[in-house]
Tab-separated table of N, CA and C and ligand atoms in Angstrom:
chain	number	residue	atom	x	y	z
A	1	MET	N	42.705	-53.795	-113.210
A	1	MET	CA	42.058	-53.943	-113.268
A	1	MET	C	41.415	-55.842	-114.340
A	2	THR	N	40.609	-56.677	-114.242
A	2	THR	CA	39.338	-57.524	-114.467
A	2	THR	C	38.519	-56.746	-115.434
A	3	ILE	N	38.052	-58.075	-117.010
A	3	ILE	CA	37.874	-57.147	-117.388
A	3	ILE	C	35.957	-57.654	-116.971
A	4	ASN	N	36.502	-57.631	-116.277
A	4	ASN	CA	33.983	-56.860	-116.479
A	4	ASN	C	34.130	-56.171	-115.004
A	5	ASP	N	36.087	-55.516	-114.446
A	5	ASP	CA	35.931	-54.594	-113.855
A	5	ASP	C	35.727	-53.346	-114.932
A	6	ILE	N	36.379	-53.140	-115.945
A	6	ILE	CA	36.985	-52.335	-117.385
A	6	ILE	C	34.670	-52.399	-117.595
A	7	ALA	N	34.119	-53.175	-117.337
A	7	ALA	CA	33.587	-53.506	-118.492
A	7	ALA	C	32.711	-52.505	-118.025
A	8	LYS	N	32.380	-52.477	-116.040
A	8	LYS	CA	31.848	-51.756	-115.395
A	8	LYS	C	31.926	-50.415	-115.383
A	9	LYS	N	33.251	-49.834	-115.168
A	9	LYS	CA	33.512	-48.396	-115.809
A	9	LYS	C	33.113	-47.712	-116.791
A	10	ASN	N	33.093	-48.809	-117.704
A	10	ASN	CA	33.254	-48.283	-119.192
A	10	ASN	C	30.898	-48.387	-119.379
A	11	TYR	N	31.167	-48.662	-118.857
A	11	TYR	CA	29.110	-48.787	-118.530
A	11	TYR	C	28.769	-47.662	-118.425
A	12	GLU	N	29.772	-47.452	-117.386
A	12	GLU	CA	28.608	-46.191	-116.446
A	12	GLU	C	29.919	-45.153	-116.320
A	13	TRP	N	30.129	-44.668	-117.947
A	13	TRP	CA	30.428	-44.043	-118.357
A	13	TRP	C	30.112	-43.369	-119.068
A	14	VAL	N	29.411	-44.432	-120.172
A	14	VAL	CA	28.971	-44.809	-121.644
A	14	VAL	C	27.027	-43.829	-121.083
A	15	GLU	N	26.979	-44.445	-120.202
A	15	GLU	CA	25.444	-44.030	-118.636
A	15	GLU	C	25.839	-42.940	-118.240
A	16	GLU	N	26.529	-42.285	-118.187
A	16	GLU	CA	27.089	-40.562	-117.460
A	16	GLU	C	26.374	-40.330	-119.643
A	17	MET	N	27.606	-40.805	-120.306
A	17	MET	CA	27.076	-39.418	-121.919
A	17	MET	C	25.924	-39.823	-122.166
A	18	GLY	N	24.640	-40.851	-121.095
A	18	GLY	CA	23.111	-40.362	-121.901
A	18	GLY	C	23.476	-41.648	-123.101
A	19	TRP	N	23.528	-42.551	-123.321
A	19	TRP	CA	23.773	-42.811	-124.526
A	19	TRP	C	23.751	-44.183	-124.607
A	20	HIS	N	22.304	-44.469	-123.115
A	20	HIS	CA	21.627	-45.918	-122.768
A	20	HIS	C	20.181	-45.723	-123.231
A	21	ASN	N	20.649	-45.474	-124.425
A	21	ASN	CA	19.157	-45.325	-125.329
A	21	ASN	C	18.514	-46.169	-126.302
A	22	LYS	N	19.141	-47.369	-126.747
A	22	LYS	CA	18.929	-48.295	-127.231
A	22	LYS	C	18.783	-49.748	-127.346
A	23	THR	N	18.032	-50.666	-127.377
A	23	THR	CA	17.675	-51.663	-127.872
A	23	THR	C	19.072	-52.859	-127.808
A	24	VAL	N	18.558	-54.296	-127.494
A	24	VAL	CA	20.504	-54.855	-127.634
A	24	VAL	C	20.569	-55.911	-128.987
A	25	LEU	N	19.586	-54.437	-129.360
A	25	LEU	CA	20.118	-54.781	-131.758
A	25	LEU	C	20.595	-53.812	-132.036
A	26	GLU	N	19.643	-53.048	-131.736
A	26	GLU	CA	20.585	-51.909	-131.734
A	26	GLU	C	22.007	-51.630	-131.350
A	27	ALA	N	22.288	-52.368	-130.244
A	27	ALA	CA	23.466	-52.202	-129.138
A	27	ALA	C	24.102	-52.640	-130.379
A	28	LEU	N	23.525	-53.698	-130.718
A	28	LEU	CA	24.561	-55.160	-131.616
A	28	LEU	C	25.150	-54.636	-132.922
A	29	ALA	N	24.245	-53.158	-133.648
A	29	ALA	CA	24.388	-53.076	-134.955
A	29	ALA	C	25.409	-52.490	-134.593
A	30	LEU	N	25.558	-51.232	-133.913
A	30	LEU	CA	26.554	-50.032	-133.480
A	30	LEU	C	27.981	-51.670	-133.088
A	31	VAL	N	28.180	-52.295	-132.123
A	31	VAL	CA	29.261	-53.608	-133.021
A	31	VAL	C	30.645	-53.412	-133.879
A	32	ALA	N	28.929	-54.218	-134.994
A	32	ALA	CA	28.823	-54.437	-136.465
A	32	ALA	C	29.372	-52.540	-137.040
A	33	SER	N	29.214	-52.299	-136.709
A	33	SER	CA	29.958	-50.151	-136.721
A	33	SER	C	31.505	-50.235	-136.818
A	34	GLU	N	31.640	-50.862	-135.678
A	34	GLU	CA	32.779	-50.200	-135.232
A	34	GLU	C	33.301	-51.495	-135.353
A	35	VAL	N	33.507	-53.325	-136.004
A	35	VAL	CA	33.604	-54.164	-136.720
A	35	VAL	C	33.631	-53.157	-138.838
A	36	GLY	N	33.472	-52.653	-138.916
A	36	GLY	CA	33.832	-51.624	-140.085
A	36	GLY	C	34.316	-50.664	-139.979
A	37	GLU	N	34.474	-50.118	-139.225
A	37	GLU	CA	36.031	-49.272	-139.010
A	37	GLU	C	37.289	-50.006	-138.798
A	38	ALA	N	37.077	-51.098	-138.467
A	38	ALA	CA	38.512	-51.607	-138.231
A	38	ALA	C	38.551	-52.031	-139.511
A	39	ILE	N	37.406	-52.865	-140.689
A	39	ILE	CA	37.974	-52.935	-141.386
A	39	ILE	C	38.848	-51.754	-142.734
A	40	ASN	N	38.319	-50.948	-142.528
A	40	ASN	CA	38.188	-49.642	-142.697
A	40	ASN	C	39.983	-49.509	-142.942
A	41	GLU	N	40.256	-49.574	-141.436
A	41	GLU	CA	42.566	-49.728	-141.102
A	41	GLU	C	42.667	-50.560	-142.445
A	42	CYS	N	42.265	-51.380	-141.847
A	42	CYS	CA	43.128	-52.989	-142.805
A	42	CYS	C	42.972	-52.938	-144.697
A	43	ARG	N	42.591	-51.970	-144.896
A	43	ARG	CA	42.309	-51.131	-146.204
A	43	ARG	C	43.572	-51.810	-147.731
A	44	ASN	N	44.705	-51.976	-146.535
A	44	ASN	CA	45.855	-50.804	-147.261
A	44	ASN	C	46.603	-52.375	-147.070
A	45	GLU	N	48.054	-52.573	-147.110
A	45	GLU	CA	48.945	-54.896	-147.356
A	45	GLU	C	48.760	-54.423	-145.651
A	46	LYS	N	48.598	-53.322	-145.016
A	46	LYS	CA	49.068	-53.525	-143.329
A	46	LYS	C	48.103	-52.980	-141.629
A	47	PRO	N	47.140	-53.351	-141.211
A	47	PRO	CA	46.749	-52.288	-140.753
A	47	PRO	C	47.248	-51.053	-140.599
A	48	THR	N	46.312	-49.977	-139.876
A	48	THR	CA	47.034	-48.382	-139.691
A	48	THR	C	47.368	-48.731	-138.198
A	49	ALA	N	47.449	-47.498	-138.351
A	49	ALA	CA	48.022	-47.197	-136.489
A	49	ALA	C	46.921	-47.470	-135.193
A	50	ALA	N	45.307	-46.547	-137.059
A	50	ALA	CA	44.148	-46.855	-135.584
A	50	ALA	C	43.567	-48.168	-135.420
A	51	PHE	N	44.289	-49.109	-136.190
A	51	PHE	CA	43.779	-50.427	-136.219
A	51	PHE	C	43.247	-50.693	-134.401
A	52	GLY	N	44.207	-50.680	-133.180
A	52	GLY	CA	43.963	-51.049	-132.107
A	52	GLY	C	42.313	-49.937	-131.423
A	53	GLU	N	43.006	-48.626	-131.848
A	53	GLU	CA	42.029	-48.774	-131.523
A	53	GLU	C	40.466	-48.627	-131.855
A	54	GLU	N	40.421	-49.162	-133.025
A	54	GLU	CA	39.048	-50.032	-133.458
A	54	GLU	C	39.074	-51.385	-133.071
A	55	LEU	N	39.550	-52.391	-132.255
A	55	LEU	CA	39.745	-52.902	-132.150
A	55	LEU	C	39.034	-53.204	-130.449
A	56	ALA	N	39.503	-52.107	-129.808
A	56	ALA	CA	39.408	-51.508	-128.528
A	56	ALA	C	37.903	-50.965	-128.236
A	57	ASP	N	37.510	-50.162	-129.371
A	57	ASP	CA	36.148	-50.366	-129.332
A	57	ASP	C	34.638	-51.495	-129.693
A	58	ILE	N	35.666	-52.045	-130.529
A	58	ILE	CA	34.569	-52.960	-130.476
A	58	ILE	C	33.973	-53.420	-129.413
A	59	ILE	N	35.097	-54.178	-128.161
A	59	ILE	CA	35.451	-54.742	-127.772
A	59	ILE	C	35.000	-53.576	-126.713
A	60	LEU	N	34.519	-53.052	-125.918
A	60	LEU	CA	33.835	-52.034	-124.976
A	60	LEU	C	32.593	-52.164	-125.655
A	61	ARG	N	32.279	-51.649	-127.417
A	61	ARG	CA	30.499	-51.844	-127.053
A	61	ARG	C	30.531	-52.620	-127.160
A	62	VAL	N	30.682	-54.175	-126.942
A	62	VAL	CA	30.075	-55.799	-126.339
A	62	VAL	C	30.625	-55.795	-124.806
A	63	LEU	N	30.847	-54.846	-124.431
A	63	LEU	CA	31.564	-55.578	-122.481
A	63	LEU	C	30.287	-54.592	-122.483
A	64	ASP	N	30.272	-53.618	-122.464
A	64	ASP	CA	29.264	-52.645	-122.779
A	64	ASP	C	27.003	-53.172	-122.469
A	65	ILE	N	27.142	-54.331	-123.162
A	65	ILE	CA	26.421	-54.894	-123.519
A	65	ILE	C	25.712	-55.827	-123.095
A	66	ALA	N	27.657	-56.390	-122.345
A	66	ALA	CA	27.403	-57.480	-120.914
A	66	ALA	C	27.333	-56.284	-120.262
A	67	HIS	N	27.570	-56.106	-119.395
A	67	HIS	CA	27.356	-56.412	-117.912
A	67	HIS	C	25.584	-55.169	-117.831
A	68	TRP	N	25.991	-54.888	-118.985
A	68	TRP	CA	23.812	-53.692	-118.943
A	68	TRP	C	23.332	-55.072	-118.653
A	69	GLN	N	23.267	-55.931	-119.691
A	69	GLN	CA	22.815	-57.415	-118.854
A	69	GLN	C	23.112	-58.599	-118.945
A	70	GLY	N	23.717	-57.947	-117.551
A	70	GLY	CA	23.836	-58.734	-116.557
A	70	GLY	C	24.840	-59.445	-115.869
A	71	ILE	N	25.740	-59.970	-117.638
A	71	ILE	CA	26.602	-61.270	-117.877
A	71	ILE	C	28.323	-61.017	-117.237
A	72	ASP	N	28.819	-62.015	-116.813
A	72	ASP	CA	29.621	-62.323	-116.027
A	72	ASP	C	30.386	-62.694	-117.178
A	73	ILE	N	31.227	-61.148	-118.262
A	73	ILE	CA	31.584	-61.922	-119.757
A	73	ILE	C	32.638	-62.475	-119.375
A	74	GLU	N	33.488	-62.402	-118.511
A	74	GLU	CA	34.740	-63.150	-117.488
A	74	GLU	C	35.351	-64.868	-116.918
A	75	ALA	N	33.148	-64.563	-116.493
A	75	ALA	CA	33.568	-66.752	-116.973
A	75	ALA	C	32.533	-66.648	-117.330
A	76	GLU	N	31.847	-66.491	-118.861
A	76	GLU	CA	31.805	-66.230	-120.539
A	76	GLU	C	32.546	-67.075	-121.229
A	77	ILE	N	34.029	-65.728	-121.483
A	77	ILE	CA	35.654	-65.661	-121.961
A	77	ILE	C	36.354	-67.514	-121.443
A	78	ASN	N	36.723	-67.291	-119.882
A	78	ASN	CA	36.747	-68.753	-119.651
A	78	ASN	C	36.029	-70.026	-119.870
A	79	ASN	N	34.755	-69.469	-119.676
A	79	ASN	CA	34.030	-71.153	-119.778
A	79	ASN	C	34.274	-72.137	-121.429
A	80	LYS	N	34.293	-70.090	-122.981
A	80	LYS	CA	34.325	-70.844	-123.743
A	80	LYS	C	35.667	-71.248	-124.007
A	81	MET	N	35.945	-70.679	-124.287
A	81	MET	CA	38.377	-71.122	-124.321
A	81	MET	C	37.909	-71.876	-123.656
A	82	LEU	N	37.336	-72.694	-122.791
A	82	LEU	CA	37.669	-74.282	-122.096
A	82	LEU	C	37.087	-74.791	-123.165
A	83	ILE	N	35.437	-74.569	-124.139
A	83	ILE	CA	34.884	-75.071	-124.372
A	83	ILE	C	35.461	-76.293	-125.735
A	84	ASN	N	36.289	-74.593	-125.956
A	84	ASN	CA	37.081	-75.048	-127.261
A	84	ASN	C	38.052	-75.802	-127.274
A	85	GLU	N	38.481	-75.483	-125.894
A	85	GLU	CA	40.170	-76.244	-125.935
A	85	GLU	C	38.740	-78.198	-125.955
A	86	GLN	N	38.532	-78.412	-124.770
A	86	GLN	CA	38.002	-79.139	-124.843
A	86	GLN	C	36.647	-80.624	-126.469
A	87	ARG	N	37.125	-78.670	-126.994
A	87	ARG	CA	36.058	-79.647	-128.655
A	87	ARG	C	37.324	-80.541	-130.184
A	88	GLY	N	38.353	-78.465	-129.409
A	88	GLY	CA	39.539	-79.823	-130.920
A	88	GLY	C	39.766	-79.346	-131.782
A	89	THR	N	40.161	-79.697	-132.942
A	89	THR	CA	39.384	-78.919	-134.037
A	89	THR	C	38.817	-80.294	-134.694
A	90	ARG	N	38.185	-80.465	-133.911
A	90	ARG	CA	37.105	-81.001	-134.356
A	90	ARG	C	37.203	-81.461	-136.524
A	91	GLY	N	38.196	-81.845	-137.050
A	91	GLY	CA	38.789	-82.365	-138.265
A	91	GLY	C	39.084	-81.382	-139.364
A	92	ARG	N	39.197	-80.180	-138.613
A	92	ARG	CA	40.370	-78.890	-139.350
A	92	ARG	C	40.903	-79.015	-139.251
A	93	GLN	N	41.597	-78.612	-140.766
A	93	GLN	CA	43.135	-78.059	-141.075
A	93	GLN	C	43.754	-76.993	-140.063
A	94	LYS	N	44.735	-77.343	-139.285
A	94	LYS	CA	45.691	-76.155	-137.983
A	94	LYS	C	45.893	-75.182	-139.243
B	101	LIG	MG1	35.778	-46.843	-133.286
């Protein structure tokens, strides 16, 4: 599955659950809440076994917003990686 396929599949499941009742700002706040959950999984020396699941939650919430807003997130990611590569370090230390 491509990233856009995953975004569509996840969007359709969230829609089926009846959870598309938020503003974009509210949906972004839920992305932040998932980041908080991921942080909690890293409070000890090593991330817990649940860390990967929380990273997936972050991505799925972002993909849901992207699909909802008609954003081709795969193209955006590829384009941004190209911009980052061309930008180089801009003097920052590696
Ligand atoms: Mg979570």
